[in-house]
Amino acid sequence: MDAATLEALAAFPDRLEAHYGAIPDGYQLWTPPSWDTCPSEHYSALEQLCHVRDIEIDGYHVRFVRILREEHPYLPGIDGDRLKVERGYADAFAPDVLKAFRFAREETLELLGNVSPEQMERTAEFEDYGPVTFRALIHYLCSHDQQHLAGLQWLAAKALSR
C-alpha cells in the first residue's frame, strides 16, 4: 500500500478532532438552511463525527474482514440516515465519539498492516461502487475520511458566515 494513503489514514483521528474543533461554539448540532455545495453527507458537525465512527466500525471493519475471508463477497452500503436516528447522534458526547473512533482506526491500521500483497488483490462487489479490490477499499476509506474533513470545514464556513 502506498505510504501517502497509510499516513493519511493514521493522521485522520487528529485531523478529525482538529477540524471539529474549528466549529464555532454552539454550532455543533447546527444545520444550514441549504446543503447546496456541501462536500459530505448532510450531517451537523457532531453527527459527522458519529457517522465517521460508525462507518469505520460497521462499514470498513466488516468489509475488510469479509473480503479477506470470503470469495468475492457483496459489500452492502450503510444507511447513515437510519443510524443517525437509531443511535441518537444528536445526543452523543463528542469526546467519547472521538475516543471510540481513535480506537477503531487503530484496529483498522493494525489489520491493514497484516495484509499480504496477495490479499491486497482480493476482490469484492461494493454496492454503488462496483468491483473493488482490498487495496481499492483502502482508498475508498481514505476518500471518505477526506470528505468529512471537507464537510466540517464547509460547516464551519457556513456557521461563521451567518
mmCIF file with all atom_site columns, C-alpha atoms in Angstrom:
data_model
loop_
_atom_site.group_PDB
_atom_site.id
_atom_site.type_symbol
_atom_site.label_atom_id
_atom_site.label_alt_id
_atom_site.label_comp_id
_atom_site.label_asym_id
_atom_site.label_entity_id
_atom_site.label_seq_id
_atom_site.pdbx_PDB_ins_code
_atom_site.Cartn_x
_atom_site.Cartn_y
_atom_site.Cartn_z
_atom_site.occupancy
_atom_site.B_iso_or_equiv
_atom_site.pdbx_formal_charge
_atom_site.auth_seq_id
_atom_site.auth_comp_id
_atom_site.auth_asym_id
_atom_site.auth_atom_id
_atom_site.pdbx_PDB_model_num
ATOM 1   C CA . MET A 1 1   ? 0.000   0.000   0.000  1.00 0.00 ? 1   MET A CA 1
ATOM 2   C CA . ASP A 1 2   ? 1.280   3.461   -0.750 1.00 0.00 ? 2   ASP A CA 1
ATOM 3   C CA . ALA A 1 3   ? 2.734   5.461   2.121  1.00 0.00 ? 3   ALA A CA 1
ATOM 4   C CA . ALA A 1 4   ? 0.672   8.606   1.444  1.00 0.00 ? 4   ALA A CA 1
ATOM 5   C CA . THR A 1 5   ? -2.632  6.792   1.913  1.00 0.00 ? 5   THR A CA 1
ATOM 6   C CA . LEU A 1 6   ? -1.494  4.956   5.045  1.00 0.00 ? 6   LEU A CA 1
ATOM 7   C CA . GLU A 1 7   ? -0.134  8.189   6.516  1.00 0.00 ? 7   GLU A CA 1
ATOM 8   C CA . ALA A 1 8   ? -3.436  9.943   5.785  1.00 0.00 ? 8   ALA A CA 1
ATOM 9   C CA . LEU A 1 9   ? -5.368  7.138   7.491  1.00 0.00 ? 9   LEU A CA 1
ATOM 10  C CA . ALA A 1 10  ? -3.082  7.259   10.535 1.00 0.00 ? 10  ALA A CA 1
ATOM 11  C CA . ALA A 1 11  ? -3.250  11.058  10.812 1.00 0.00 ? 11  ALA A CA 1
ATOM 12  C CA . PHE A 1 12  ? -7.001  11.251  10.352 1.00 0.00 ? 12  PHE A CA 1
ATOM 13  C CA . PRO A 1 13  ? -8.113  10.947  14.016 1.00 0.00 ? 13  PRO A CA 1
ATOM 14  C CA . ASP A 1 14  ? -6.048  14.025  14.927 1.00 0.00 ? 14  ASP A CA 1
ATOM 15  C CA . ARG A 1 15  ? -7.238  15.907  11.871 1.00 0.00 ? 15  ARG A CA 1
ATOM 16  C CA . LEU A 1 16  ? -10.870 14.987  12.552 1.00 0.00 ? 16  LEU A CA 1
ATOM 17  C CA . GLU A 1 17  ? -10.609 16.283  16.110 1.00 0.00 ? 17  GLU A CA 1
ATOM 18  C CA . ALA A 1 18  ? -8.903  19.492  14.948 1.00 0.00 ? 18  ALA A CA 1
ATOM 19  C CA . HIS A 1 19  ? -11.468 20.155  12.220 1.00 0.00 ? 19  HIS A CA 1
ATOM 20  C CA . TYR A 1 20  ? -14.302 19.505  14.668 1.00 0.00 ? 20  TYR A CA 1
ATOM 21  C CA . GLY A 1 21  ? -12.604 21.991  16.985 1.00 0.00 ? 21  GLY A CA 1
ATOM 22  C CA . ALA A 1 22  ? -12.883 24.630  14.251 1.00 0.00 ? 22  ALA A CA 1
ATOM 23  C CA . ILE A 1 23  ? -16.667 24.553  14.542 1.00 0.00 ? 23  ILE A CA 1
ATOM 24  C CA . PRO A 1 24  ? -17.787 27.684  16.424 1.00 0.00 ? 24  PRO A CA 1
ATOM 25  C CA . ASP A 1 25  ? -19.207 27.122  19.911 1.00 0.00 ? 25  ASP A CA 1
ATOM 26  C CA . GLY A 1 26  ? -22.916 26.454  19.807 1.00 0.00 ? 26  GLY A CA 1
ATOM 27  C CA . TYR A 1 27  ? -22.825 25.145  16.224 1.00 0.00 ? 27  TYR A CA 1
ATOM 28  C CA . GLN A 1 28  ? -22.006 21.500  16.899 1.00 0.00 ? 28  GLN A CA 1
ATOM 29  C CA . LEU A 1 29  ? -25.617 20.464  16.086 1.00 0.00 ? 29  LEU A CA 1
ATOM 30  C CA . TRP A 1 30  ? -26.484 23.344  13.757 1.00 0.00 ? 30  TRP A CA 1
ATOM 31  C CA . THR A 1 31  ? -27.507 22.624  10.201 1.00 0.00 ? 31  THR A CA 1
ATOM 32  C CA . PRO A 1 32  ? -27.679 25.183  7.396  1.00 0.00 ? 32  PRO A CA 1
ATOM 33  C CA . PRO A 1 33  ? -30.904 26.076  5.618  1.00 0.00 ? 33  PRO A CA 1
ATOM 34  C CA . SER A 1 34  ? -29.390 24.712  2.389  1.00 0.00 ? 34  SER A CA 1
ATOM 35  C CA . TRP A 1 35  ? -26.866 21.939  1.838  1.00 0.00 ? 35  TRP A CA 1
ATOM 36  C CA . ASP A 1 36  ? -26.021 23.090  -1.698 1.00 0.00 ? 36  ASP A CA 1
ATOM 37  C CA . THR A 1 37  ? -22.290 22.598  -2.403 1.00 0.00 ? 37  THR A CA 1
ATOM 38  C CA . CYS A 1 38  ? -21.712 20.533  0.763  1.00 0.00 ? 38  CYS A CA 1
ATOM 39  C CA . PRO A 1 39  ? -18.889 18.045  0.015  1.00 0.00 ? 39  PRO A CA 1
ATOM 40  C CA . SER A 1 40  ? -20.039 15.401  2.513  1.00 0.00 ? 40  SER A CA 1
ATOM 41  C CA . GLU A 1 41  ? -23.213 13.822  3.819  1.00 0.00 ? 41  GLU A CA 1
ATOM 42  C CA . HIS A 1 42  ? -25.675 16.305  5.241  1.00 0.00 ? 42  HIS A CA 1
ATOM 43  C CA . TYR A 1 43  ? -24.985 15.964  8.948  1.00 0.00 ? 43  TYR A CA 1
ATOM 44  C CA . SER A 1 44  ? -24.252 18.502  11.666 1.00 0.00 ? 44  SER A CA 1
ATOM 45  C CA . ALA A 1 45  ? -20.673 18.612  12.924 1.00 0.00 ? 45  ALA A CA 1
ATOM 46  C CA . LEU A 1 46  ? -21.383 16.265  15.852 1.00 0.00 ? 46  LEU A CA 1
ATOM 47  C CA . GLU A 1 47  ? -23.341 13.932  13.589 1.00 0.00 ? 47  GLU A CA 1
ATOM 48  C CA . GLN A 1 48  ? -20.378 13.872  11.185 1.00 0.00 ? 48  GLN A CA 1
ATOM 49  C CA . LEU A 1 49  ? -18.185 12.506  13.997 1.00 0.00 ? 49  LEU A CA 1
ATOM 50  C CA . CYS A 1 50  ? -20.712 9.801   14.831 1.00 0.00 ? 50  CYS A CA 1
ATOM 51  C CA . HIS A 1 51  ? -21.096 8.887   11.175 1.00 0.00 ? 51  HIS A CA 1
ATOM 52  C CA . VAL A 1 52  ? -17.344 8.553   10.662 1.00 0.00 ? 52  VAL A CA 1
ATOM 53  C CA . ARG A 1 53  ? -17.082 6.340   13.771 1.00 0.00 ? 53  ARG A CA 1
ATOM 54  C CA . ASP A 1 54  ? -19.920 4.082   12.660 1.00 0.00 ? 54  ASP A CA 1
ATOM 55  C CA . ILE A 1 55  ? -18.745 3.790   9.060  1.00 0.00 ? 55  ILE A CA 1
ATOM 56  C CA . GLU A 1 56  ? -15.318 2.775   10.371 1.00 0.00 ? 56  GLU A CA 1
ATOM 57  C CA . ILE A 1 57  ? -16.699 0.081   12.670 1.00 0.00 ? 57  ILE A CA 1
ATOM 58  C CA . ASP A 1 58  ? -19.873 -1.140  10.953 1.00 0.00 ? 58  ASP A CA 1
ATOM 59  C CA . GLY A 1 59  ? -18.665 -0.438  7.439  1.00 0.00 ? 59  GLY A CA 1
ATOM 60  C CA . TYR A 1 60  ? -14.977 -0.784  6.791  1.00 0.00 ? 60  TYR A CA 1
ATOM 61  C CA . HIS A 1 61  ? -14.084 -3.187  9.601  1.00 0.00 ? 61  HIS A CA 1
ATOM 62  C CA . VAL A 1 62  ? -16.756 -5.577  8.367  1.00 0.00 ? 62  VAL A CA 1
ATOM 63  C CA . ARG A 1 63  ? -15.863 -5.053  4.703  1.00 0.00 ? 63  ARG A CA 1
ATOM 64  C CA . PHE A 1 64  ? -12.153 -5.658  5.224  1.00 0.00 ? 64  PHE A CA 1
ATOM 65  C CA . VAL A 1 65  ? -12.752 -8.871  7.169  1.00 0.00 ? 65  VAL A CA 1
ATOM 66  C CA . ARG A 1 66  ? -15.297 -10.160 4.664  1.00 0.00 ? 66  ARG A CA 1
ATOM 67  C CA . ILE A 1 67  ? -13.072 -9.526  1.648  1.00 0.00 ? 67  ILE A CA 1
ATOM 68  C CA . LEU A 1 68  ? -10.279 -11.456 3.377  1.00 0.00 ? 68  LEU A CA 1
ATOM 69  C CA . ARG A 1 69  ? -12.466 -14.399 4.447  1.00 0.00 ? 69  ARG A CA 1
ATOM 70  C CA . GLU A 1 70  ? -14.992 -14.755 1.627  1.00 0.00 ? 70  GLU A CA 1
ATOM 71  C CA . GLU A 1 71  ? -14.666 -15.327 -2.080 1.00 0.00 ? 71  GLU A CA 1
ATOM 72  C CA . HIS A 1 72  ? -15.769 -12.129 -3.890 1.00 0.00 ? 72  HIS A CA 1
ATOM 73  C CA . PRO A 1 73  ? -18.377 -11.028 -1.298 1.00 0.00 ? 73  PRO A CA 1
ATOM 74  C CA . TYR A 1 74  ? -21.077 -8.454  -1.885 1.00 0.00 ? 74  TYR A CA 1
ATOM 75  C CA . LEU A 1 75  ? -20.411 -5.481  0.411  1.00 0.00 ? 75  LEU A CA 1
ATOM 76  C CA . PRO A 1 76  ? -23.619 -3.529  1.053  1.00 0.00 ? 76  PRO A CA 1
ATOM 77  C CA . GLY A 1 77  ? -23.663 0.173   1.755  1.00 0.00 ? 77  GLY A CA 1
ATOM 78  C CA . ILE A 1 78  ? -24.745 1.536   5.111  1.00 0.00 ? 78  ILE A CA 1
ATOM 79  C CA . ASP A 1 79  ? -27.815 3.689   5.670  1.00 0.00 ? 79  ASP A CA 1
ATOM 80  C CA . GLY A 1 80  ? -26.227 6.550   7.570  1.00 0.00 ? 80  GLY A CA 1
ATOM 81  C CA . ASP A 1 81  ? -29.530 8.378   7.988  1.00 0.00 ? 81  ASP A CA 1
ATOM 82  C CA . ARG A 1 82  ? -31.008 5.340   9.719  1.00 0.00 ? 82  ARG A CA 1
ATOM 83  C CA . LEU A 1 83  ? -28.001 5.059   12.041 1.00 0.00 ? 83  LEU A CA 1
ATOM 84  C CA . LYS A 1 84  ? -28.234 8.771   12.842 1.00 0.00 ? 84  LYS A CA 1
ATOM 85  C CA . VAL A 1 85  ? -31.727 8.220   14.252 1.00 0.00 ? 85  VAL A CA 1
ATOM 86  C CA . GLU A 1 86  ? -31.266 4.756   15.779 1.00 0.00 ? 86  GLU A CA 1
ATOM 87  C CA . ARG A 1 87  ? -28.062 5.691   17.584 1.00 0.00 ? 87  ARG A CA 1
ATOM 88  C CA . GLY A 1 88  ? -29.133 9.153   18.657 1.00 0.00 ? 88  GLY A CA 1
ATOM 89  C CA . TYR A 1 89  ? -26.263 11.073  17.094 1.00 0.00 ? 89  TYR A CA 1
ATOM 90  C CA . ALA A 1 90  ? -27.641 14.385  18.349 1.00 0.00 ? 90  ALA A CA 1
ATOM 91  C CA . ASP A 1 91  ? -27.276 13.172  21.947 1.00 0.00 ? 91  ASP A CA 1
ATOM 92  C CA . ALA A 1 92  ? -23.690 11.956  21.573 1.00 0.00 ? 92  ALA A CA 1
ATOM 93  C CA . PHE A 1 93  ? -20.761 13.311  23.607 1.00 0.00 ? 93  PHE A CA 1
ATOM 94  C CA . ALA A 1 94  ? -18.039 14.354  21.165 1.00 0.00 ? 94  ALA A CA 1
ATOM 95  C CA . PRO A 1 95  ? -15.027 13.318  23.314 1.00 0.00 ? 95  PRO A CA 1
ATOM 96  C CA . ASP A 1 96  ? -16.468 9.800   23.671 1.00 0.00 ? 96  ASP A CA 1
ATOM 97  C CA . VAL A 1 97  ? -17.141 9.573   19.942 1.00 0.00 ? 97  VAL A CA 1
ATOM 98  C CA . LEU A 1 98  ? -13.616 10.724  19.098 1.00 0.00 ? 98  LEU A CA 1
ATOM 99  C CA . LYS A 1 99  ? -12.120 8.247   21.575 1.00 0.00 ? 99  LYS A CA 1
ATOM 100 C CA . ALA A 1 100 ? -14.135 5.370   20.106 1.00 0.00 ? 100 ALA A CA 1
ATOM 101 C CA . PHE A 1 101 ? -13.129 6.417   16.605 1.00 0.00 ? 101 PHE A CA 1
ATOM 102 C CA . ARG A 1 102 ? -9.431  6.570   17.535 1.00 0.00 ? 102 ARG A CA 1
ATOM 103 C CA . PHE A 1 103 ? -9.596  3.048   18.916 1.00 0.00 ? 103 PHE A CA 1
ATOM 104 C CA . ALA A 1 104 ? -11.426 1.801   15.815 1.00 0.00 ? 104 ALA A CA 1
ATOM 105 C CA . ARG A 1 105 ? -8.892  3.429   13.484 1.00 0.00 ? 105 ARG A CA 1
ATOM 106 C CA . GLU A 1 106 ? -6.037  1.815   15.405 1.00 0.00 ? 106 GLU A CA 1
ATOM 107 C CA . GLU A 1 107 ? -7.722  -1.537  14.812 1.00 0.00 ? 107 GLU A CA 1
ATOM 108 C CA . THR A 1 108 ? -8.068  -0.712  11.121 1.00 0.00 ? 108 THR A CA 1
ATOM 109 C CA . LEU A 1 109 ? -4.402  0.182   10.799 1.00 0.00 ? 109 LEU A CA 1
ATOM 110 C CA . GLU A 1 110 ? -3.368  -2.980  12.644 1.00 0.00 ? 110 GLU A CA 1
ATOM 111 C CA . LEU A 1 111 ? -5.474  -5.083  10.282 1.00 0.00 ? 111 LEU A CA 1
ATOM 112 C CA . LEU A 1 112 ? -4.052  -3.304  7.220  1.00 0.00 ? 112 LEU A CA 1
ATOM 113 C CA . GLY A 1 113 ? -0.525  -3.821  8.495  1.00 0.00 ? 113 GLY A CA 1
ATOM 114 C CA . ASN A 1 114 ? -1.028  -7.586  8.447  1.00 0.00 ? 114 ASN A CA 1
ATOM 115 C CA . VAL A 1 115 ? -2.375  -7.900  4.899  1.00 0.00 ? 115 VAL A CA 1
ATOM 116 C CA . SER A 1 116 ? -0.114  -9.615  2.378  1.00 0.00 ? 116 SER A CA 1
ATOM 117 C CA . PRO A 1 117 ? 0.442   -8.313  -1.171 1.00 0.00 ? 117 PRO A CA 1
ATOM 118 C CA . GLU A 1 118 ? -1.676  -11.210 -2.440 1.00 0.00 ? 118 GLU A CA 1
ATOM 119 C CA . GLN A 1 119 ? -4.535  -10.340 -0.090 1.00 0.00 ? 119 GLN A CA 1
ATOM 120 C CA . MET A 1 120 ? -4.443  -6.722  -1.313 1.00 0.00 ? 120 MET A CA 1
ATOM 121 C CA . GLU A 1 121 ? -5.678  -8.033  -4.659 1.00 0.00 ? 121 GLU A CA 1
ATOM 122 C CA . ARG A 1 122 ? -8.669  -9.963  -3.281 1.00 0.00 ? 122 ARG A CA 1
ATOM 123 C CA . THR A 1 123 ? -11.925 -8.772  -4.811 1.00 0.00 ? 123 THR A CA 1
ATOM 124 C CA . ALA A 1 124 ? -15.482 -7.919  -3.811 1.00 0.00 ? 124 ALA A CA 1
ATOM 125 C CA . GLU A 1 125 ? -18.553 -6.200  -5.205 1.00 0.00 ? 125 GLU A CA 1
ATOM 126 C CA . PHE A 1 126 ? -19.148 -2.949  -3.319 1.00 0.00 ? 126 PHE A CA 1
ATOM 127 C CA . GLU A 1 127 ? -22.687 -1.550  -3.501 1.00 0.00 ? 127 GLU A CA 1
ATOM 128 C CA . ASP A 1 128 ? -22.807 1.657   -5.571 1.00 0.00 ? 128 ASP A CA 1
ATOM 129 C CA . TYR A 1 129 ? -19.086 1.323   -6.427 1.00 0.00 ? 129 TYR A CA 1
ATOM 130 C CA . GLY A 1 130 ? -18.950 -1.947  -8.321 1.00 0.00 ? 130 GLY A CA 1
ATOM 131 C CA . PRO A 1 131 ? -15.986 -4.317  -8.359 1.00 0.00 ? 131 PRO A CA 1
ATOM 132 C CA . VAL A 1 132 ? -13.215 -3.473  -5.879 1.00 0.00 ? 132 VAL A CA 1
ATOM 133 C CA . THR A 1 133 ? -10.000 -4.949  -4.602 1.00 0.00 ? 133 THR A CA 1
ATOM 134 C CA . PHE A 1 134 ? -8.947  -4.875  -0.971 1.00 0.00 ? 134 PHE A CA 1
ATOM 135 C CA . ARG A 1 135 ? -6.417  -2.192  -1.952 1.00 0.00 ? 135 ARG A CA 1
ATOM 136 C CA . ALA A 1 136 ? -9.150  -0.101  -3.619 1.00 0.00 ? 136 ALA A CA 1
ATOM 137 C CA . LEU A 1 137 ? -11.300 -0.387  -0.492 1.00 0.00 ? 137 LEU A CA 1
ATOM 138 C CA . ILE A 1 138 ? -8.481  1.258   1.471  1.00 0.00 ? 138 ILE A CA 1
ATOM 139 C CA . HIS A 1 139 ? -8.563  4.188   -0.935 1.00 0.00 ? 139 HIS A CA 1
ATOM 140 C CA . TYR A 1 140 ? -12.345 4.487   -0.569 1.00 0.00 ? 140 TYR A CA 1
ATOM 141 C CA . LEU A 1 141 ? -11.916 4.646   3.200  1.00 0.00 ? 141 LEU A CA 1
ATOM 142 C CA . CYS A 1 142 ? -9.324  7.395   2.842  1.00 0.00 ? 142 CYS A CA 1
ATOM 143 C CA . SER A 1 143 ? -11.594 9.255   0.418  1.00 0.00 ? 143 SER A CA 1
ATOM 144 C CA . HIS A 1 144 ? -14.475 9.004   2.913  1.00 0.00 ? 144 HIS A CA 1
ATOM 145 C CA . ASP A 1 145 ? -12.211 10.488  5.600  1.00 0.00 ? 145 ASP A CA 1
ATOM 146 C CA . GLN A 1 146 ? -11.314 13.423  3.378  1.00 0.00 ? 146 GLN A CA 1
ATOM 147 C CA . GLN A 1 147 ? -14.973 14.034  2.503  1.00 0.00 ? 147 GLN A CA 1
ATOM 148 C CA . HIS A 1 148 ? -15.782 14.507  6.161  1.00 0.00 ? 148 HIS A CA 1
ATOM 149 C CA . LEU A 1 149 ? -12.881 16.855  6.816  1.00 0.00 ? 149 LEU A CA 1
ATOM 150 C CA . ALA A 1 150 ? -14.180 18.911  3.902  1.00 0.00 ? 150 ALA A CA 1
ATOM 151 C CA . GLY A 1 151 ? -17.701 18.685  5.317  1.00 0.00 ? 151 GLY A CA 1
ATOM 152 C CA . LEU A 1 152 ? -16.579 20.004  8.694  1.00 0.00 ? 152 LEU A CA 1
ATOM 153 C CA . GLN A 1 153 ? -14.736 22.894  7.053  1.00 0.00 ? 153 GLN A CA 1
ATOM 154 C CA . TRP A 1 154 ? -17.803 23.630  4.943  1.00 0.00 ? 154 TRP A CA 1
ATOM 155 C CA . LEU A 1 155 ? -19.988 23.681  8.081  1.00 0.00 ? 155 LEU A CA 1
ATOM 156 C CA . ALA A 1 156 ? -17.507 25.975  9.837  1.00 0.00 ? 156 ALA A CA 1
ATOM 157 C CA . ALA A 1 157 ? -17.571 28.361  6.874  1.00 0.00 ? 157 ALA A CA 1
ATOM 158 C CA . LYS A 1 158 ? -21.375 28.390  6.803  1.00 0.00 ? 158 LYS A CA 1
ATOM 159 C CA . ALA A 1 159 ? -21.603 28.959  10.563 1.00 0.00 ? 159 ALA A CA 1
ATOM 160 C CA . LEU A 1 160 ? -19.039 31.763  10.500 1.00 0.00 ? 160 LEU A CA 1
ATOM 161 C CA . SER A 1 161 ? -20.879 33.433  7.625  1.00 0.00 ? 161 SER A CA 1
ATOM 162 C CA . ARG A 1 162 ? -24.165 33.739  9.499  1.00 0.00 ? 162 ARG A CA 1
#
